[in-house]
XYZ file of C-alpha atoms in Angstrom:
673
model
C -34.455 -0.361 -46.536
C -30.648 -0.298 -46.552
C -30.594 2.801 -44.325
C -32.862 1.114 -41.786
C -30.695 -2.017 -41.833
C -27.476 -0.069 -41.247
C -29.127 2.066 -38.569
C -30.081 -1.114 -36.715
C -26.531 -2.440 -37.093
C -25.062 0.769 -35.651
C -27.495 0.703 -32.742
C -26.653 -2.918 -31.988
C -22.922 -2.168 -32.129
C -23.280 0.607 -29.543
C -25.602 -1.326 -27.233
C -23.897 -4.715 -27.195
C -20.484 -4.389 -28.789
C -18.029 -4.177 -25.908
C -15.449 -6.270 -27.789
C -13.646 -4.675 -30.740
C -16.360 -2.040 -30.873
C -14.307 0.427 -32.903
C -13.388 -2.172 -35.529
C -17.004 -3.345 -35.785
C -18.265 0.196 -36.330
C -15.629 0.863 -38.998
C -16.717 -2.334 -40.785
C -20.335 -1.152 -40.857
C -19.176 2.259 -42.070
C -17.139 0.586 -44.836
C -20.180 -1.365 -46.045
C -22.223 1.850 -46.152
C -19.564 3.537 -48.319
C -19.471 0.539 -50.700
C -23.234 -0.017 -51.038
C -24.821 3.441 -50.749
C -23.849 6.081 -53.294
C -25.683 8.919 -51.516
C -26.454 7.996 -47.893
C -29.211 10.008 -46.246
C -28.197 12.744 -43.820
C -29.956 10.882 -41.013
C -27.674 7.851 -41.580
C -24.615 10.088 -41.697
C -25.732 11.594 -38.403
C -26.028 8.178 -36.796
C -22.500 7.262 -37.875
C -21.097 10.543 -36.497
C -23.025 10.016 -33.267
C -21.666 6.458 -32.988
C -18.059 7.563 -33.507
C -18.633 10.278 -30.913
C -19.893 7.653 -28.466
C -16.697 5.604 -28.800
C -14.604 8.811 -28.646
C -13.210 8.625 -32.171
C -13.375 12.286 -33.139
C -11.135 11.818 -36.201
C -13.606 9.515 -37.980
C -16.561 11.574 -36.770
C -15.053 14.615 -38.494
C -14.411 12.678 -41.718
C -18.048 11.630 -41.933
C -19.260 15.143 -41.108
C -17.118 16.656 -43.865
C -18.819 14.333 -46.367
C -22.367 15.572 -45.617
C -23.576 17.952 -48.367
C -25.979 19.814 -46.076
C -25.405 19.074 -42.393
C -28.303 19.904 -40.071
C -28.209 20.896 -36.402
C -28.146 17.240 -35.326
C -25.053 16.743 -37.520
C -23.304 19.709 -35.917
C -24.251 18.615 -32.394
C -22.990 15.068 -33.067
C -19.618 16.444 -34.183
C -19.575 18.756 -31.165
C -20.272 15.724 -28.974
C -17.258 13.896 -30.461
C -14.942 16.737 -29.459
C -16.682 17.365 -26.130
C -16.431 13.757 -24.924
C -12.865 13.135 -26.125
C -11.485 15.419 -23.397
C -8.448 16.518 -25.408
C -9.837 18.364 -28.436
C -10.949 21.553 -26.711
C -9.821 23.914 -29.459
C -11.773 21.890 -32.058
C -14.805 21.868 -29.738
C -14.705 25.640 -29.335
C -14.184 26.189 -33.072
C -17.115 23.909 -33.927
C -19.379 25.645 -31.413
C -18.574 29.054 -32.926
C -19.359 27.761 -36.434
C -22.791 26.393 -35.479
C -25.388 27.955 -37.791
C -27.902 27.565 -34.962
C -27.767 26.448 -31.336
C -30.124 24.618 -29.028
C -29.959 23.323 -25.460
C -27.983 20.270 -26.597
C -25.302 22.495 -28.158
C -24.818 24.505 -24.964
C -24.811 21.409 -22.782
C -22.112 19.766 -24.906
C -19.927 22.863 -24.596
C -20.392 23.019 -20.824
C -19.825 19.256 -20.489
C -16.657 19.419 -22.569
C -15.139 22.046 -20.305
C -16.296 20.204 -17.197
C -14.871 16.840 -18.310
C -11.524 18.509 -18.985
C -11.415 20.054 -15.523
C -11.786 23.622 -16.857
C -14.274 24.690 -14.231
C -13.923 28.409 -14.924
C -14.624 27.964 -18.638
C -17.645 25.751 -17.913
C -19.099 28.358 -15.538
C -18.418 31.123 -18.061
C -20.263 29.165 -20.782
C -23.210 28.562 -18.437
C -23.393 32.248 -17.476
C -23.212 33.293 -21.135
C -26.060 30.945 -21.986
C -28.182 32.383 -19.183
C -27.239 36.029 -19.781
C -27.704 36.471 -23.522
C -31.236 35.183 -23.631
C -30.234 31.640 -24.435
C -31.370 30.615 -20.978
C -34.461 29.307 -22.690
C -32.259 26.428 -23.784
C -31.482 25.393 -20.207
C -32.323 21.696 -20.030
C -32.453 19.138 -17.279
C -29.201 17.674 -18.650
C -27.500 21.090 -18.438
C -28.712 21.479 -14.870
C -27.386 18.057 -13.858
C -24.029 18.803 -15.518
C -23.707 22.060 -13.589
C -24.768 20.463 -10.310
C -22.147 17.738 -10.700
C -19.540 20.399 -11.461
C -20.531 22.293 -8.298
C -20.475 19.066 -6.300
C -17.018 18.008 -7.516
C -15.477 21.443 -7.001
C -17.247 22.652 -3.848
C -18.965 25.583 -5.636
C -21.810 26.052 -3.152
C -22.757 29.557 -4.273
C -23.038 28.554 -7.909
C -24.960 25.445 -6.890
C -27.561 27.569 -5.144
C -27.897 29.768 -8.253
C -28.568 26.647 -10.321
C -31.082 25.565 -7.675
C -32.982 28.815 -8.263
C -33.169 28.014 -11.989
C -34.346 24.477 -11.161
C -37.262 25.833 -9.140
C -38.042 28.543 -11.703
C -38.359 25.997 -14.508
C -40.141 23.343 -12.460
C -37.328 20.805 -12.795
C -37.308 19.905 -9.088
C -40.060 17.327 -9.562
C -37.857 15.249 -11.879
C -36.138 12.457 -9.975
C -32.730 12.733 -11.674
C -32.561 16.502 -11.165
C -33.654 16.220 -7.559
C -31.110 13.479 -6.988
C -28.289 15.590 -8.473
C -29.354 18.616 -6.418
C -29.507 16.656 -3.185
C -26.185 14.928 -3.939
C -24.534 18.310 -4.520
C -25.678 19.674 -1.158
C -24.685 16.458 0.643
C -21.167 16.404 -0.825
C -20.408 20.058 -0.078
C -21.564 19.651 3.523
C -24.854 21.597 3.313
C -26.739 18.815 5.073
C -29.756 20.923 6.016
C -30.314 21.878 2.356
C -29.755 18.267 1.285
C -32.440 17.062 3.711
C -34.863 19.756 2.531
C -34.494 18.622 -1.083
C -34.623 14.934 -0.113
C -37.811 15.120 1.934
C -39.406 17.478 -0.578
C -39.378 14.826 -3.298
C -42.313 12.479 -3.716
C -40.210 9.707 -5.268
C -36.833 8.679 -3.877
C -34.516 5.940 -5.100
C -31.705 4.051 -3.397
C -29.079 6.306 -4.983
C -30.578 9.327 -3.190
C -30.705 7.493 0.125
C -27.044 6.521 -0.300
C -26.015 10.101 -1.135
C -27.762 11.591 1.893
C -26.442 8.859 4.172
C -22.898 9.486 2.911
C -23.281 13.212 3.573
C -24.593 12.598 7.093
C -21.700 10.274 7.910
C -19.126 12.679 6.458
C -20.577 15.415 8.704
C -20.383 13.207 11.808
C -24.192 12.852 12.067
C -23.934 9.119 12.721
C -27.257 8.585 14.503
C -29.191 10.324 11.711
C -27.356 8.180 9.165
C -28.160 4.980 11.074
C -31.864 5.842 11.226
C -31.906 6.489 7.488
C -30.009 3.244 6.850
C -32.405 1.153 8.925
C -35.452 2.366 7.017
C -34.140 2.135 3.463
C -33.852 -0.516 0.797
C -30.152 -1.401 0.799
C -27.766 -2.286 -1.998
C -24.024 -2.992 -1.881
C -23.280 0.745 -2.093
C -25.442 1.365 0.990
C -23.560 -1.218 3.033
C -20.199 0.056 1.817
C -21.029 3.672 2.650
C -22.281 2.758 6.136
C -19.302 0.553 7.026
C -16.788 3.064 5.655
C -18.558 5.950 7.433
C -18.690 4.151 10.783
C -14.976 3.287 10.485
C -14.074 6.888 9.681
C -16.052 8.069 12.702
C -14.086 5.746 15.004
C -16.867 3.164 15.347
C -15.005 0.120 14.010
C -16.880 -2.308 16.238
C -20.233 -1.185 14.885
C -18.830 -1.319 11.362
C -18.325 -5.092 11.543
C -21.673 -5.980 13.110
C -24.207 -7.198 9.504
C -27.443 -5.475 10.983
C -30.035 -7.305 9.031
C -29.101 -10.590 10.744
C -27.922 -12.269 7.560
C -24.652 -12.430 5.679
C -25.343 -12.538 1.946
C -23.069 -11.593 -0.911
C -24.226 -7.948 -0.747
C -23.369 -7.460 2.920
C -20.099 -9.400 2.595
C -19.126 -7.264 -0.402
C -19.908 -4.145 1.598
C -17.531 -5.309 4.322
C -14.722 -6.094 1.869
C -15.133 -2.789 0.008
C -15.599 -0.782 3.201
C -12.323 -2.022 4.675
C -10.474 -1.722 1.366
C -11.509 1.897 0.829
C -10.780 2.875 4.433
C -7.083 2.036 4.217
C -7.525 -1.338 5.912
C -6.653 -3.687 3.071
C -5.455 -6.519 5.340
C -8.862 -6.640 7.055
C -10.507 -6.615 3.610
C -8.525 -9.707 2.593
C -9.338 -11.459 5.890
C -13.023 -10.623 5.442
C -13.014 -12.133 1.947
C -11.375 -15.318 3.241
C -13.973 -15.521 6.026
C -16.705 -15.042 3.425
C -15.396 -18.055 1.498
C -15.179 -20.159 4.655
C -18.796 -19.303 5.458
C -19.907 -20.809 2.145
C -21.037 -17.564 0.474
C -19.871 -17.419 -3.146
C -18.494 -14.036 -4.243
C -19.606 -12.275 -7.393
C -17.189 -10.651 -9.844
C -17.360 -7.297 -8.049
C -16.464 -8.801 -4.650
C -13.616 -10.774 -6.182
C -12.271 -7.694 -7.952
C -12.307 -5.733 -4.695
C -10.542 -8.547 -2.811
C -7.782 -8.710 -5.443
C -7.507 -4.918 -5.318
C -6.983 -5.145 -1.536
C -4.194 -7.690 -2.114
C -2.583 -5.244 -4.560
C -2.600 -2.463 -1.957
C -0.553 -4.575 0.481
C 1.476 -6.350 -2.259
C 0.159 -9.712 -1.075
C 1.099 -11.935 -4.013
C 0.296 -15.206 -2.257
C -3.361 -14.438 -1.504
C -3.758 -12.474 -4.730
C -2.621 -15.485 -6.782
C -5.129 -17.670 -4.924
C -7.894 -15.205 -5.750
C -6.730 -15.184 -9.379
C -7.260 -18.945 -9.438
C -10.722 -18.426 -7.977
C -11.504 -15.919 -10.745
C -10.470 -18.380 -13.453
C -12.454 -21.288 -11.971
C -15.585 -19.165 -11.412
C -15.460 -17.630 -14.898
C -15.001 -14.073 -13.567
C -11.494 -13.503 -14.934
C -12.796 -11.746 -18.081
C -14.760 -9.102 -16.132
C -12.942 -5.802 -16.481
C -12.974 -5.038 -12.729
C -11.272 -8.391 -12.048
C -8.807 -8.059 -14.938
C -7.858 -4.526 -13.893
C -7.267 -5.631 -10.306
C -5.072 -8.521 -11.474
C -2.980 -6.286 -13.746
C -2.498 -3.910 -10.799
C -1.735 -6.768 -8.380
C 1.013 -8.349 -10.456
C 2.431 -4.940 -11.346
C 2.680 -3.920 -7.681
C 4.151 -7.290 -6.701
C 6.894 -7.135 -9.318
C 5.473 -9.772 -11.694
C 5.635 -7.457 -14.672
C 5.545 -10.302 -17.209
C 2.301 -11.695 -15.747
C 0.859 -8.193 -15.646
C 1.702 -7.684 -19.337
C 0.270 -11.082 -20.316
C -3.021 -10.378 -18.562
C -3.288 -6.915 -20.113
C -2.690 -8.281 -23.613
C -5.320 -10.984 -23.107
C -8.056 -8.526 -22.085
C -10.854 -8.368 -24.672
C -11.996 -4.972 -23.396
C -9.865 -2.311 -21.724
C -10.984 0.894 -20.047
C -8.954 3.848 -18.769
C -8.168 1.990 -15.537
C -6.669 -0.932 -17.499
C -4.294 1.272 -19.474
C -3.354 3.341 -16.420
C -2.562 0.229 -14.361
C -0.239 -1.087 -17.067
C 1.478 2.267 -17.675
C 2.093 2.587 -13.917
C 3.420 -0.982 -13.696
C 5.921 -0.400 -16.513
C 7.024 2.884 -14.936
C 7.523 1.294 -11.501
C 9.606 -1.445 -13.083
C 11.860 0.886 -15.019
C 10.516 -0.197 -18.415
C 10.206 3.369 -19.605
C 9.959 2.803 -23.349
C 7.049 0.359 -22.910
C 5.295 2.784 -20.530
C 5.623 5.696 -22.975
C 4.558 3.574 -25.960
C 1.522 2.297 -24.051
C 0.523 5.818 -23.016
C 0.668 6.973 -26.637
C -1.408 3.965 -27.739
C -3.983 4.751 -25.049
C -4.425 8.276 -26.419
C -4.614 6.952 -29.988
C -7.487 4.695 -28.878
C -9.410 7.833 -27.896
C -9.153 7.271 -24.142
C -8.496 10.197 -21.822
C -5.604 9.776 -19.367
C -6.123 10.956 -15.796
C -3.723 12.294 -13.197
C -2.526 8.797 -12.241
C -1.722 7.944 -15.873
C 0.283 11.157 -16.251
C 2.188 10.410 -13.040
C 3.130 7.030 -14.509
C 4.323 8.290 -17.888
C 6.286 11.246 -16.435
C 7.918 8.872 -13.917
C 8.836 6.585 -16.806
C 10.518 9.497 -18.610
C 12.379 10.325 -15.397
C 13.750 6.811 -15.039
C 14.887 6.741 -18.658
C 16.489 10.183 -18.549
C 14.028 11.523 -21.153
C 13.755 15.017 -19.688
C 12.337 16.861 -22.715
C 9.722 14.159 -23.331
C 8.665 14.294 -19.676
C 8.321 18.075 -19.912
C 6.082 17.672 -22.967
C 3.764 15.290 -21.107
C 3.578 17.711 -18.179
C 2.539 20.508 -20.551
C -0.046 18.257 -22.225
C -1.518 17.494 -18.817
C -2.772 21.046 -18.406
C -3.032 22.257 -22.003
C -4.682 19.191 -23.579
C -6.272 17.228 -20.749
C -7.210 20.060 -18.390
C -5.681 18.316 -15.352
C -4.545 20.583 -12.531
C -1.092 19.316 -11.393
C -1.001 17.875 -7.874
C 1.939 17.810 -5.466
C 2.683 14.343 -6.814
C 2.997 15.649 -10.366
C 5.310 18.438 -9.264
C 7.460 15.903 -7.373
C 7.662 13.799 -10.554
C 8.934 16.829 -12.458
C 11.512 17.595 -9.767
C 12.633 13.967 -10.039
C 12.733 14.262 -13.852
C 15.340 17.019 -13.703
C 17.170 15.791 -10.587
C 17.643 12.170 -11.599
C 19.404 13.299 -14.787
C 21.723 15.558 -12.799
C 20.058 18.775 -13.955
C 19.784 20.114 -10.425
C 19.876 23.808 -11.366
C 16.908 23.225 -13.686
C 15.124 21.412 -10.857
C 15.582 24.488 -8.648
C 14.401 26.753 -11.473
C 11.290 24.584 -11.857
C 10.650 24.767 -8.095
C 10.962 28.561 -8.154
C 8.296 28.678 -10.878
C 5.804 26.479 -9.006
C 2.588 28.122 -7.717
C 3.576 27.108 -4.166
C 6.667 25.492 -2.565
C 7.036 21.694 -2.824
C 5.740 19.397 -0.116
C 8.071 17.138 1.871
C 8.248 14.507 -0.885
C 9.304 17.142 -3.420
C 12.179 18.380 -1.258
C 13.242 14.819 -0.376
C 13.320 13.980 -4.098
C 15.677 16.880 -4.792
C 17.774 16.193 -1.700
C 18.191 12.496 -2.603
C 19.468 13.475 -6.031
C 21.887 15.962 -4.462
C 23.234 13.150 -2.285
C 23.695 10.839 -5.267
C 25.268 13.583 -7.400
C 27.341 15.023 -4.534
C 25.914 18.559 -4.838
C 26.331 20.122 -1.388
C 25.167 23.641 -2.313
C 21.718 22.734 -3.611
C 21.507 19.868 -1.111
C 21.854 22.307 1.801
C 19.121 24.549 0.376
C 16.805 21.578 -0.072
C 17.534 20.255 3.424
C 16.947 23.661 5.020
C 13.636 24.017 3.171
C 12.546 20.535 4.250
C 13.535 21.134 7.889
C 11.681 24.461 7.845
C 8.605 22.700 6.451
C 8.807 19.777 8.889
C 11.437 20.188 11.652
C 11.013 16.594 12.843
C 11.196 14.834 9.475
C 14.389 12.719 9.656
C 15.076 12.779 5.886
C 16.229 16.394 5.906
C 18.944 15.540 8.408
C 19.965 12.051 7.276
C 20.330 12.896 3.589
C 22.365 16.001 4.401
C 24.481 13.867 6.748
C 25.225 11.578 3.793
C 26.370 14.492 1.654
C 28.597 15.839 4.439
C 30.040 12.350 4.995
C 30.778 11.882 1.278
C 32.689 15.178 1.324
C 34.603 14.229 4.505
C 33.049 17.134 6.456
C 32.984 15.279 9.777
C 32.649 18.469 11.872
C 29.411 19.239 10.006
C 28.276 15.637 10.532
C 28.873 15.935 14.293
C 27.083 19.289 14.481
C 24.060 17.974 12.595
C 23.904 14.886 14.816
C 23.861 17.156 17.909
C 21.014 19.133 16.380
C 19.081 15.904 15.800
C 19.567 14.851 19.436
C 18.460 18.268 20.704
C 15.285 18.114 18.601
C 14.755 14.422 19.389
C 14.782 13.562 15.677
C 15.435 9.864 15.093
C 16.591 8.301 11.867
C 14.161 5.698 10.558
C 16.016 2.365 10.766
C 16.371 0.426 7.518
C 14.287 -2.734 7.409
C 13.944 -5.390 4.735
C 11.705 -8.423 4.557
C 11.094 -11.548 2.552
C 8.035 -13.800 2.619
C 8.600 -17.522 2.592
C 6.130 -20.353 3.224
C 3.463 -17.940 4.443
C 5.708 -16.239 6.996
C 7.256 -12.778 6.798
C 10.941 -12.701 7.782
C 12.178 -9.188 8.691
C 15.770 -8.003 8.970
C 17.602 -4.891 10.139
C 21.315 -4.195 10.439
C 21.382 -4.248 14.263
C 18.751 -6.950 14.823
C 20.163 -10.310 15.881
C 16.852 -12.029 16.647
C 16.703 -14.202 13.530
C 17.307 -17.894 14.317
C 19.043 -18.184 10.929
C 21.597 -15.426 11.575
C 24.673 -17.691 11.615
C 23.705 -19.213 8.255
C 22.977 -15.744 6.834
C 26.327 -14.306 7.955
C 28.152 -17.302 6.505
C 26.323 -16.865 3.204
C 27.207 -13.154 3.161
C 30.896 -13.894 3.702
C 30.797 -16.387 0.828
C 28.957 -13.880 -1.396
C 31.288 -11.032 -0.541
C 34.296 -13.045 -1.652
C 32.622 -13.990 -4.932
C 31.421 -10.495 -5.873
C 34.854 -8.989 -5.122
C 36.314 -11.519 -7.540
C 33.593 -10.423 -9.988
C 34.817 -6.824 -9.818
C 32.754 -5.356 -6.964
C 34.374 -2.395 -5.195
C 32.592 -1.111 -2.065
C 31.401 2.514 -2.258
C 31.837 3.755 1.304
C 31.399 7.450 0.484
C 27.938 7.672 2.067
C 28.717 5.831 5.313
C 27.880 8.419 7.974
C 30.626 7.473 10.461
C 34.242 8.651 10.615
C 35.833 5.205 10.948
C 38.410 3.075 9.125
C 37.577 1.932 5.565
C 37.483 -1.717 6.644
C 34.862 -0.900 9.284
C 32.822 1.082 6.747
C 32.917 -1.873 4.344
C 31.762 -4.252 7.069
C 28.868 -1.917 7.912
C 27.763 -1.994 4.265
C 27.931 -5.810 4.188
C 25.211 -6.073 6.836
C 22.651 -3.695 5.386
C 19.153 -5.102 5.821
C 18.514 -5.877 2.137
C 21.693 -7.993 1.958
C 20.568 -9.993 4.987
C 17.201 -10.627 3.299
C 18.851 -11.566 -0.014
C 21.166 -14.006 1.776
C 18.126 -15.578 3.462
C 16.481 -15.943 0.058
C 19.565 -17.577 -1.449
C 19.577 -20.114 1.388
C 15.883 -21.027 1.420
C 14.157 -20.010 -1.855
C 14.535 -22.777 -4.497
C 16.786 -21.879 -7.426
C 13.943 -21.840 -9.966
C 12.098 -19.007 -8.202
C 12.947 -15.291 -8.035
C 13.980 -13.834 -4.671
C 11.535 -11.058 -3.687
C 12.651 -8.520 -1.089
C 10.852 -5.458 0.269
C 12.535 -2.473 1.936
C 11.115 0.531 3.800
C 13.845 2.936 2.587
C 15.504 3.551 -0.738
C 18.237 1.062 -1.669
C 21.636 2.702 -1.183
C 24.126 3.115 -4.026
C 26.506 0.447 -2.760
C 23.818 -2.182 -2.155
C 22.471 -1.500 -5.653
C 25.914 -2.182 -7.135
C 26.477 -5.223 -4.895
C 23.119 -6.786 -5.798
C 23.952 -6.537 -9.500
C 27.080 -8.593 -8.834
C 25.181 -11.033 -6.592
C 22.648 -11.696 -9.365
C 25.485 -12.502 -11.764
C 27.629 -14.744 -9.558
C 24.610 -16.718 -8.273
C 22.608 -16.802 -11.514
C 19.502 -15.759 -9.552
C 16.805 -13.215 -10.331
C 16.403 -10.795 -7.410
C 13.469 -8.371 -7.215
C 13.715 -5.586 -4.636
C 10.805 -3.244 -3.922
C 12.170 -0.225 -2.056
C 10.420 2.972 -0.943
C 10.497 4.377 -4.481
C 10.275 1.605 -7.067
C 11.063 -1.947 -8.193
C 14.560 -3.149 -9.050
C 14.860 -6.355 -11.068
C 18.410 -7.679 -10.850
C 19.366 -10.351 -13.345
C 22.668 -11.417 -14.929
C 24.498 -8.445 -13.421
C 22.081 -5.731 -14.565
C 19.125 -3.871 -13.062
C 15.866 -2.946 -14.766
C 16.351 0.679 -13.747
C 19.546 1.105 -15.800
C 21.679 4.096 -14.848
C 18.763 6.312 -13.749
C 17.719 4.445 -10.633
């Protein structure tokens, strides 16, 4: 009786326990230990299986080790714990080798474990071994679907067709889920003819299959075929989203905004919001959501989450805060998609305290929640919190993805923790099976460069599988400018110019280094080269939003009606910060003029104009929020520290790289900005 009771408790915990699930399961486990002297193997198995489900491989192993005579189900449950965790591959492989017997479940868990960790080659090798040594009899529908998804995600058409042969041979094609996976694989790799053959060969078809084929048709430019399929199918929000996104990507924006069934319900509105948001048109997504509200259609939690996500993409704090209020009033704030979007929104808008508060209040957090918070801390220069949160995420049994690793390595870079950043980079491939992207390599270049270890940065670049992209070279070149290293700076600039002859950064950053060294002949020569190639420096622009209007500033723009007030405020500020100890750093001014002229040029940089505007118009109780299209220069960074102290104001600047929170004469980025 007790075993049945505890089995029911475990089942209920897994099915309904989204809040504190791990703690609840441990409580049940504790009661079993206290009340049952010799629990049955079947109950042990259910506990192991439950721990595997919540990705707690440590406790799963403890329970397994306490079973006197584990059976195959026991072994498979332990294997599942390691397979699903994503970062216990060596334990998974060791467990698989120790299996006294193997069945289709065992093989599928091994293949799935490799696949989830991004080790495509190992997954394929395991599949081929299973088929080659006579174990092919254990090929199950689950194994087939795992392999088809792997082929779909990695473009392995040839392997996918081999799996298709096995599907036909074993009669699996009549099963809806297998057929759906097979058709989805062909659609995603661009084999539309094969996808249609599978699709029309199935007796039963669900909406998921229609959506997959429609997405494949749109991706292949077969718009008319996609429209015919769309018109004759039962639509859900995914269908609408796929159609709108596909039409937009095929240059048919006008058709994308027409709602073809003659009615605008929450499903079609959601499709519009999501379609715009996922097509890089976040502003239109926000406008569409506002229009939806004006039309009297109430959003659901998914629509609201997508609208807030769109606000995050364009750092629109004003609308995002309004939508937050809507979420609270409607009772949707506790939904994870809404909470995640809000954490991301406030993080990207510089409200790190609000972002932290929301994260801490979440009753359930998924990988997206943790990643959003890690990234927010990293962007704001709060490296220790970002690293601590990353470690806590892993301890909770959650698997970080490429975005999470970018965040934690960036955090190490901004704190000067080079060795720790290197360790995370190694874990990315060795533990989590993530193939480094250009973004990850740029983070590593920044890790070395920001700490002044430029030779190590070059050594890292030389060991990369391919040369850095433009961002990688710009990262190194920026550090060379800040550290005054002409030798490596020239090599970086030449590599960037060779990669992209018309990218202005290669020229302008090298100009800064030449200017700081007083090499005015080199400056003049490089300027001539820029004119000959028609390369133009991107002008610095800063902006500040006040009372619903965006006010933009640039050093040579005199169109602002408030310019006289701004200049007067700057003169007043300049006097105060000089008295506070500010000394202008004119070393990077790219013109061979008198020091007084250089100083005056620095005084009118765009971010200072925007800050002066904020000091005039933004009430003293509110922070001044400024955006900039380029990186804040060294002198403006120093000056803004002084401005924050002499005015007693909090100033938040979001430049092209990160956030800077200036308060009481300090910046959140410390000395590693």
